Coordinates of C-alpha atoms and ligand atoms in Angstrom, one line a residue:
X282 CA -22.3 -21.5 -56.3
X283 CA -23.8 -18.5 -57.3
X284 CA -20.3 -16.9 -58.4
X285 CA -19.9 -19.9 -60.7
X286 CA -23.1 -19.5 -62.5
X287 CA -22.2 -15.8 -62.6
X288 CA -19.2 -16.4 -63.8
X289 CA -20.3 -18.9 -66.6
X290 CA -22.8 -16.2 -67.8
X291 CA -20.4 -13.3 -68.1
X292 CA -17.7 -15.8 -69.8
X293 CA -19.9 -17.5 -72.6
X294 CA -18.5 -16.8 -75.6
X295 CA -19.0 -18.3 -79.0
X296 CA -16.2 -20.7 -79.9
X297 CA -16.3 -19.7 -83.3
X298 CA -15.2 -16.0 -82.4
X299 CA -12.7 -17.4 -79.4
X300 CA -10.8 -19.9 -82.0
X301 CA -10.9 -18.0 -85.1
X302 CA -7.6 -18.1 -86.4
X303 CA -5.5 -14.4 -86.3
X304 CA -3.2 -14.6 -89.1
X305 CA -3.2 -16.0 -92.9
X306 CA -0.8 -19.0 -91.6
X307 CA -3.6 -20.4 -88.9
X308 CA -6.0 -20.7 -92.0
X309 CA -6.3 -24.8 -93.1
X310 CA -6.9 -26.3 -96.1
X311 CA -7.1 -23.0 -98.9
X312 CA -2.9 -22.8 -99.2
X313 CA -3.8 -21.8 -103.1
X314 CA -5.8 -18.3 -101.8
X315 CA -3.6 -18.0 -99.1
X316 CA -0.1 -18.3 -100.8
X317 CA -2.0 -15.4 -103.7
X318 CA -3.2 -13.5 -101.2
X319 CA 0.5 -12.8 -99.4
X320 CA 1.8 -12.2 -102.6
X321 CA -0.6 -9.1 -102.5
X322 CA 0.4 -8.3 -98.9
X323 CA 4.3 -8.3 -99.6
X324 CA 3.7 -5.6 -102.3
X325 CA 1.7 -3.7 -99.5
X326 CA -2.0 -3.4 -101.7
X327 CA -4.3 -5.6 -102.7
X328 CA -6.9 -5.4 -105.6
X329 CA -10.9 -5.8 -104.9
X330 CA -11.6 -9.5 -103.7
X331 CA -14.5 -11.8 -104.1
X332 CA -14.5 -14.7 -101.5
X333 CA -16.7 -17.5 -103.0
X334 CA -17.4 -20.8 -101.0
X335 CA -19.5 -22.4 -98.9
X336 CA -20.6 -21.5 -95.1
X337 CA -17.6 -21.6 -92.6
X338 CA -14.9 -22.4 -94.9
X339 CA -12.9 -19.4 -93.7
X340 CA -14.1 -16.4 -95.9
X341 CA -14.8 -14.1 -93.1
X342 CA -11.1 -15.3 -91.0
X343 CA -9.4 -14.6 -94.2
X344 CA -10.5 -11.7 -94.6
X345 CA -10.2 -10.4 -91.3
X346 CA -6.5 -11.9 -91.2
X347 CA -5.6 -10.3 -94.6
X348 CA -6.4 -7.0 -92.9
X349 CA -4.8 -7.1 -89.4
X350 CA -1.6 -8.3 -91.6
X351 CA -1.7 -5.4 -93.8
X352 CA -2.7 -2.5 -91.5
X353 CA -1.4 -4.5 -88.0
X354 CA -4.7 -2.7 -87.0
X355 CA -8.5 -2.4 -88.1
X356 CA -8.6 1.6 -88.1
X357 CA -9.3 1.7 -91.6
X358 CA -11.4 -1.2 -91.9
X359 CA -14.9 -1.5 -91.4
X360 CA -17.2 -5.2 -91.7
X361 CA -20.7 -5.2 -93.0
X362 CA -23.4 -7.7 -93.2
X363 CA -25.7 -7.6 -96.5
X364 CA -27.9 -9.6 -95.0
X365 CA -28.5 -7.2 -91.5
X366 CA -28.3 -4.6 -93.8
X367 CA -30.2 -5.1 -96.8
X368 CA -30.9 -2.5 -99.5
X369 CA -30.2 0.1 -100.8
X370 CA -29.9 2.9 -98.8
X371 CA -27.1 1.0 -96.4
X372 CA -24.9 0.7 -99.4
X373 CA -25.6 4.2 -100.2
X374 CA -24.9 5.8 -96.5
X375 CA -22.7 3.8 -94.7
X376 CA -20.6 2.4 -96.8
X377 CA -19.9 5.9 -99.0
X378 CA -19.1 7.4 -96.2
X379 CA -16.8 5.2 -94.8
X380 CA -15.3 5.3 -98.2
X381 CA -15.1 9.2 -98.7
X382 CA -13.1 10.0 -96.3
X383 CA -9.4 9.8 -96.0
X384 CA -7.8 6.7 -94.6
X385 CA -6.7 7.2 -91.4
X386 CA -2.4 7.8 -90.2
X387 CA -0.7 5.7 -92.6
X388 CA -2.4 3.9 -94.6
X389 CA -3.2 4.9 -98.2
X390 CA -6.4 3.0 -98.7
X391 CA -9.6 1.7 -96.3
X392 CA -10.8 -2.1 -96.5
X393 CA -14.3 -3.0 -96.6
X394 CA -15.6 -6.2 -95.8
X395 CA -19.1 -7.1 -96.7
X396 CA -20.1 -10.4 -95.7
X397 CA -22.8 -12.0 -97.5
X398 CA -23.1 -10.0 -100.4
X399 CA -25.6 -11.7 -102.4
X400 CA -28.3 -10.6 -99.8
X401 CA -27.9 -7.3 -101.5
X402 CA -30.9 -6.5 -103.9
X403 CA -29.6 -6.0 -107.6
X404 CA -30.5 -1.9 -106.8
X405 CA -28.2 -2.2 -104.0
X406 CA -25.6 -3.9 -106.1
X407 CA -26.1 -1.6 -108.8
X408 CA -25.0 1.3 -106.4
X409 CA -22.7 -0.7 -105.2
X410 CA -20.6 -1.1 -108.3
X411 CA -21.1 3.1 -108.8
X412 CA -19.3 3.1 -104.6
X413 CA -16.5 0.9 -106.3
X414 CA -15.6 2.9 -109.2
X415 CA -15.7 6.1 -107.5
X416 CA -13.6 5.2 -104.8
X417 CA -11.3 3.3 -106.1
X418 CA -8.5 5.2 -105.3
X419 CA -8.9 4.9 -101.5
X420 CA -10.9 2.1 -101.3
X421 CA -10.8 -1.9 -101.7
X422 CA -13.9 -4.0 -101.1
X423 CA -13.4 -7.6 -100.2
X424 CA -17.2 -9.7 -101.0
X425 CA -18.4 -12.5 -99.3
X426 CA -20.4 -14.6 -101.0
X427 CA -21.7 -18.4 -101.0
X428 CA -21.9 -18.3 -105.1
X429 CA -20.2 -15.8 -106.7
X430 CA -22.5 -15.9 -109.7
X431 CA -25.3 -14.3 -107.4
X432 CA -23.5 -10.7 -108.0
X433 CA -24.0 -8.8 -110.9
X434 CA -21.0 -9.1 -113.8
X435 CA -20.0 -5.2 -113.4
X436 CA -19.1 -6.4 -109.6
X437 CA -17.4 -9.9 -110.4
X438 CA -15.3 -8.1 -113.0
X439 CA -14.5 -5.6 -111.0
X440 CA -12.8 -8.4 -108.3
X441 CA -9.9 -11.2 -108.2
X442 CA -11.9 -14.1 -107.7
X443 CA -10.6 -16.8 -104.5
X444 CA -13.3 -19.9 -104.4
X445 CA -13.0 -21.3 -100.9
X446 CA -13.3 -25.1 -100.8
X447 CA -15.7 -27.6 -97.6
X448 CA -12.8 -28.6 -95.7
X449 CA -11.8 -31.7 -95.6
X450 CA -12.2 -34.4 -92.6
X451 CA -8.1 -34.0 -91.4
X452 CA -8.7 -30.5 -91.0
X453 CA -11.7 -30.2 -89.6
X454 CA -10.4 -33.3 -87.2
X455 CA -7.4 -31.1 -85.8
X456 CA -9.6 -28.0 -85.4
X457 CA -12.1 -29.5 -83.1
X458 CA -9.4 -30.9 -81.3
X459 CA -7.5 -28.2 -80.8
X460 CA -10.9 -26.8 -78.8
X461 CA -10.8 -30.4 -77.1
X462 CA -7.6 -29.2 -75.1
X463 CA -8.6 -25.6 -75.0
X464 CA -11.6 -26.3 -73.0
X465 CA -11.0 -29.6 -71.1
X466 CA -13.1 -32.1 -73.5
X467 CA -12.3 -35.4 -73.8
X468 CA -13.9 -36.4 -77.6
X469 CA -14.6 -39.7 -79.0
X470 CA -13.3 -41.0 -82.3
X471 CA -16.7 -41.7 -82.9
X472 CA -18.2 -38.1 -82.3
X473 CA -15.5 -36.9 -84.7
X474 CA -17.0 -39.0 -87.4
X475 CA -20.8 -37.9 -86.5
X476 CA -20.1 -34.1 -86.2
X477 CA -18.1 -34.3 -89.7
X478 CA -20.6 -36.3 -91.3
X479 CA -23.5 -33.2 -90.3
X480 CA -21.7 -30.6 -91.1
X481 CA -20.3 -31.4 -94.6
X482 CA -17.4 -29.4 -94.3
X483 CA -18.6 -26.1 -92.9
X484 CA -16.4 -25.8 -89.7
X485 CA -18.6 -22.9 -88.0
X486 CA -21.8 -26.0 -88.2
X487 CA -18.7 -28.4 -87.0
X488 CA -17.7 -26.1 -84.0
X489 CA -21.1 -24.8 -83.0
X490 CA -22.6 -28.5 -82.7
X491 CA -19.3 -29.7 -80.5
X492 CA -20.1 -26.4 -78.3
X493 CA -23.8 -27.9 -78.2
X494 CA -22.7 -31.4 -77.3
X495 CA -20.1 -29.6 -74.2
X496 CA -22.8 -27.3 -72.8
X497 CA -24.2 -30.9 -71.7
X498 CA -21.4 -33.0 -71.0
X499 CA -17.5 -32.3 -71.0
X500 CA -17.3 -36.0 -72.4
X501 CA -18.7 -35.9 -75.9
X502 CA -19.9 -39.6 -77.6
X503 CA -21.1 -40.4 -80.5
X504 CA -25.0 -40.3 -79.2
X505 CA -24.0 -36.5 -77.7
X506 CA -23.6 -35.4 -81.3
X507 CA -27.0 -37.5 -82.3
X508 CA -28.9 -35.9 -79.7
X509 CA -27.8 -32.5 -80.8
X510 CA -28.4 -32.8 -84.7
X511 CA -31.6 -34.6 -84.0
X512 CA -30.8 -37.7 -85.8
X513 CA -31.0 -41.0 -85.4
X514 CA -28.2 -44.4 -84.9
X515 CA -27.7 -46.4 -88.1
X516 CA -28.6 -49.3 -85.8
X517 CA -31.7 -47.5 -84.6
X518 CA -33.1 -47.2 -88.2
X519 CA -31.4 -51.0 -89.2
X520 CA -33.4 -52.4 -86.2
X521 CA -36.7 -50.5 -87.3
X522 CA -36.2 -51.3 -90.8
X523 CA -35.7 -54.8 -90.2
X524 CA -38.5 -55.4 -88.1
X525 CA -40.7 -53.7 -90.4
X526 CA -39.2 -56.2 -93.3
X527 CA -39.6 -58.9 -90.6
X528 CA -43.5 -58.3 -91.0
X529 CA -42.9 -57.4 -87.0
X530 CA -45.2 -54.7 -87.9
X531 CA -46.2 -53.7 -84.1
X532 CA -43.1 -54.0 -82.7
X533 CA -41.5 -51.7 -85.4
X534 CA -44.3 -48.9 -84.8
X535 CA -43.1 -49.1 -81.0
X536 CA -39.5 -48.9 -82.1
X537 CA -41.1 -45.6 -84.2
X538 CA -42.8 -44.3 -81.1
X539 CA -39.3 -44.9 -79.5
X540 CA -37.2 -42.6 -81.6
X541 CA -39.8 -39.8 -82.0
X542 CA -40.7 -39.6 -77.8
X543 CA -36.9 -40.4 -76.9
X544 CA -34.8 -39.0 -79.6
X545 CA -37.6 -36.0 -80.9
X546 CA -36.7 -37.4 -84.3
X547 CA -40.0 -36.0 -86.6
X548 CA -41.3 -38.6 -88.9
X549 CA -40.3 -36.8 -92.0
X550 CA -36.8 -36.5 -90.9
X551 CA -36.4 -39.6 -90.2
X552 CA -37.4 -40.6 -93.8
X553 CA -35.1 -38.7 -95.0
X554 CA -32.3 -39.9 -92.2
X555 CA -33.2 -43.7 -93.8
X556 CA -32.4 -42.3 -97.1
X557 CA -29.5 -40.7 -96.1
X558 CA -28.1 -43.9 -94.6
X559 CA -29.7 -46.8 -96.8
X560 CA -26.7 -47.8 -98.4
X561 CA -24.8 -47.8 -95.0
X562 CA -27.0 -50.6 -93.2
X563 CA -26.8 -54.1 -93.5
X564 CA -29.5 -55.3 -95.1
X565 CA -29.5 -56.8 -98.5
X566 CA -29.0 -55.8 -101.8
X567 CA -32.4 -56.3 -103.5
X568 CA -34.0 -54.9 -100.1
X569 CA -32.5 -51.4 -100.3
X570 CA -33.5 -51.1 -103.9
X571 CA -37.3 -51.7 -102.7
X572 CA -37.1 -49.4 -99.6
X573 CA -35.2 -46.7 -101.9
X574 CA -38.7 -47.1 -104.4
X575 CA -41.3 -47.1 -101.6
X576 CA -39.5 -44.2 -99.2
X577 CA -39.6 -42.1 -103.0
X578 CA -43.8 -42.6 -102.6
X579 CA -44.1 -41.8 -98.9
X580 CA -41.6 -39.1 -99.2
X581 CA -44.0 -37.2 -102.5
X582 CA -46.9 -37.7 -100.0
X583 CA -45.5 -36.0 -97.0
X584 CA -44.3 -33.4 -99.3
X585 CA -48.1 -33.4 -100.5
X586 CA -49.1 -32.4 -97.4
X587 CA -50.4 -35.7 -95.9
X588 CA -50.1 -36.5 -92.2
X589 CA -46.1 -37.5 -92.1
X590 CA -46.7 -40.1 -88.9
X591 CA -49.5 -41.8 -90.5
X592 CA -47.1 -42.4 -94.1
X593 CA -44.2 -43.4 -91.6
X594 CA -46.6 -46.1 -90.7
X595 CA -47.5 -47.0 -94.1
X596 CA -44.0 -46.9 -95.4
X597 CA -43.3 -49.3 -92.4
X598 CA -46.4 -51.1 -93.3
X599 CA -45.6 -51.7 -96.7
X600 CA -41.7 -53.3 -95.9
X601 CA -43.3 -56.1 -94.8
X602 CA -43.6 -59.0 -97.1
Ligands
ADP733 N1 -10.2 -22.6 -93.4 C1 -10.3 -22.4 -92.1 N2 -9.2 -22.3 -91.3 C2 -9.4 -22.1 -90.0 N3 -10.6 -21.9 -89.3 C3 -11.7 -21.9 -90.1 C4 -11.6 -22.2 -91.5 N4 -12.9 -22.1 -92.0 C5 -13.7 -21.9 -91.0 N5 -13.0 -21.8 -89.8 C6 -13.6 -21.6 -88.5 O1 -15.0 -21.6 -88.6 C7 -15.6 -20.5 -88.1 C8 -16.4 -19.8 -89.3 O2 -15.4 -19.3 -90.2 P1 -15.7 -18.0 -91.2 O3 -14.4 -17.5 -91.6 O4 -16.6 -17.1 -90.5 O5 -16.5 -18.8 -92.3 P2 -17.2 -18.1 -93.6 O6 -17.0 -16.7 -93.6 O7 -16.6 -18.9 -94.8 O8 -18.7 -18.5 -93.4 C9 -14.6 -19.7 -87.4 O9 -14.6 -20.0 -86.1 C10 -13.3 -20.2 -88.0 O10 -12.3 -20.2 -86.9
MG734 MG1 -18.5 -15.2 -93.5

């Protein structure tokens, strides 16, 4: 028993790491950056790149795959994270002397990889650029950034441009199911839909809820993934939103009381959750156009600073007729 738990301990390992693809052909959905990008390793260099896209669309994989396929190891390559290693003076040290020196066996130029590159401060970019031009003999830098227009121009210009795009349901589909057989899950059609509904095509938020959702039960449901982002059924909210409209007033603020003690939903979440779903529940027309105009009112207030339970109650209040 003890062994087990020993065991568990010493073999927990982030998904994300343990499925991150190896090689260009394992990245999904960016064929466009990865078709260029092999075009760059048949002629055995590449230029500087700037990886624009959002969160866990595969900027870090590619790059780390570009690298392994060029240099079939990572001697010359080393990974930084603007946003560990803010400033100035990291840009200044480590990275210059990483680049200073001469690449290692055969290769004739060092990669690297700086994830997050808009964390740097505008100094720090400034030198940057300067590291860039001096070294550009021995050196290619590969950026990682959520908007590329966050970097100075001198840097952009001084990079091939790939824009990674959210990932689309199919893909994100097979990726989590791939883990399904990897680890022994057995996941509902219905999870699938929640988890790609949070995570709006960033597969790293996709992955890490599913590892969530497995850490309690190797059989993941739709209410597993619920549970994990914190969010309410569309039923919940149609029943609460009904009995409110219902003039049930009291029996609504119970169904409230319900989802905040039983689900930890906070009240000001789940006024934004009943936005976010409005146009999904059945309730009519005319009705959702009124809800949409008093959750705008209660919404300004919490944002205000007024007590979110008590305008969850007013809001509620106010539906009925
Ligand atoms: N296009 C993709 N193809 C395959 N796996 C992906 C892709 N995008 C993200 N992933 C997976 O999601 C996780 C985060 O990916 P990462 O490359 O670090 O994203 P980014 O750098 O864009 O934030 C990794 O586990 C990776 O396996
Ligand atoms: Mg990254």
């Amino acid at each position: 028993m003890k062994l087990n738990l020993l065991k568990d301990i010493i073999m927990f390992e982030l998904w994300t790491e343990k499925y991150r693809p190896k090689k260009l052909d394992d990245i999904v959905g960016q064929e466009d950056t990865t078709k260029r990008l092999k075009a760059f390793i048949s002629k055995g260099s590449i230029p500087n790149l700037l990886f624009a896209g959002i969160q866990g669309s595969g900027k870090t994989s590619t790059a780390l795959a570009l690298v392994n396929e060029i240099f079939g190891n990572t001697e010359n390559f080393i990974e930084l994270n603007a946003s560990d290693e803010r400033g100035i003076d990291t840009v200044r040290i480590k990275i210059k002397d990483f680049a200073r020196t001469r690449p290692i066996g055969e290769g004739s130029f060092k990669i690297i990889l700086l994830d997050e590159a808009e964390a740097l401060t505008k100094d720090a970019q400034q030198a940057l650029r300067r590291t860039m031009e001096n070294y550009s003999e021995t050196c290619r830098f590969i950026l990682d950034c959520n908007y590329s227009s966050k970097l100075i121009e001198p840097i952009q210009s001084r990079c091939v441009v790939f824009r990674f795009k959210p990932l689309k349901k199919d893909y994100i589909k097979k990726y989590l199911e791939k883990i399904e057989k990897g680890e022994e899950l057995k996941i509902e059609e219905d999870a699938i839909e929640a988890i790609f509904k949070e995570c709006g095509g960033d597969l790293r938020r996709a992955t890490n809820i599913l590892q969530a959702c497995a850490s309690m039960n190797k059989e993941i449901s739709e209410n597993s993934v619920l549970e994990v982002v914190g969010k309410a059924k569309g039923r919940d909210i149609e029943e609460l939103l009904k009995l409110a409209i219902a003039g049930k007033f009291l029996e609504s603020r119970k169904k409230l009381y319900n989802l905040m003690i039983e689900q930890g939903i906070s009240p000001d979440d789940l006024l934004k959750q009943i936005h976010s779903r409005i146009f999904e529940l059945e309730i009519d027309d005319n009705e959702k156009l009124r809800i949409i105009k008093l959750l705008a009112d209660y919404e300004f207030r919490v944002v205000e600073g007024s007590n979110p339970l008590i305008q969850v109650e007013a809001f509620l209040a106010s539906l009925s007729k």
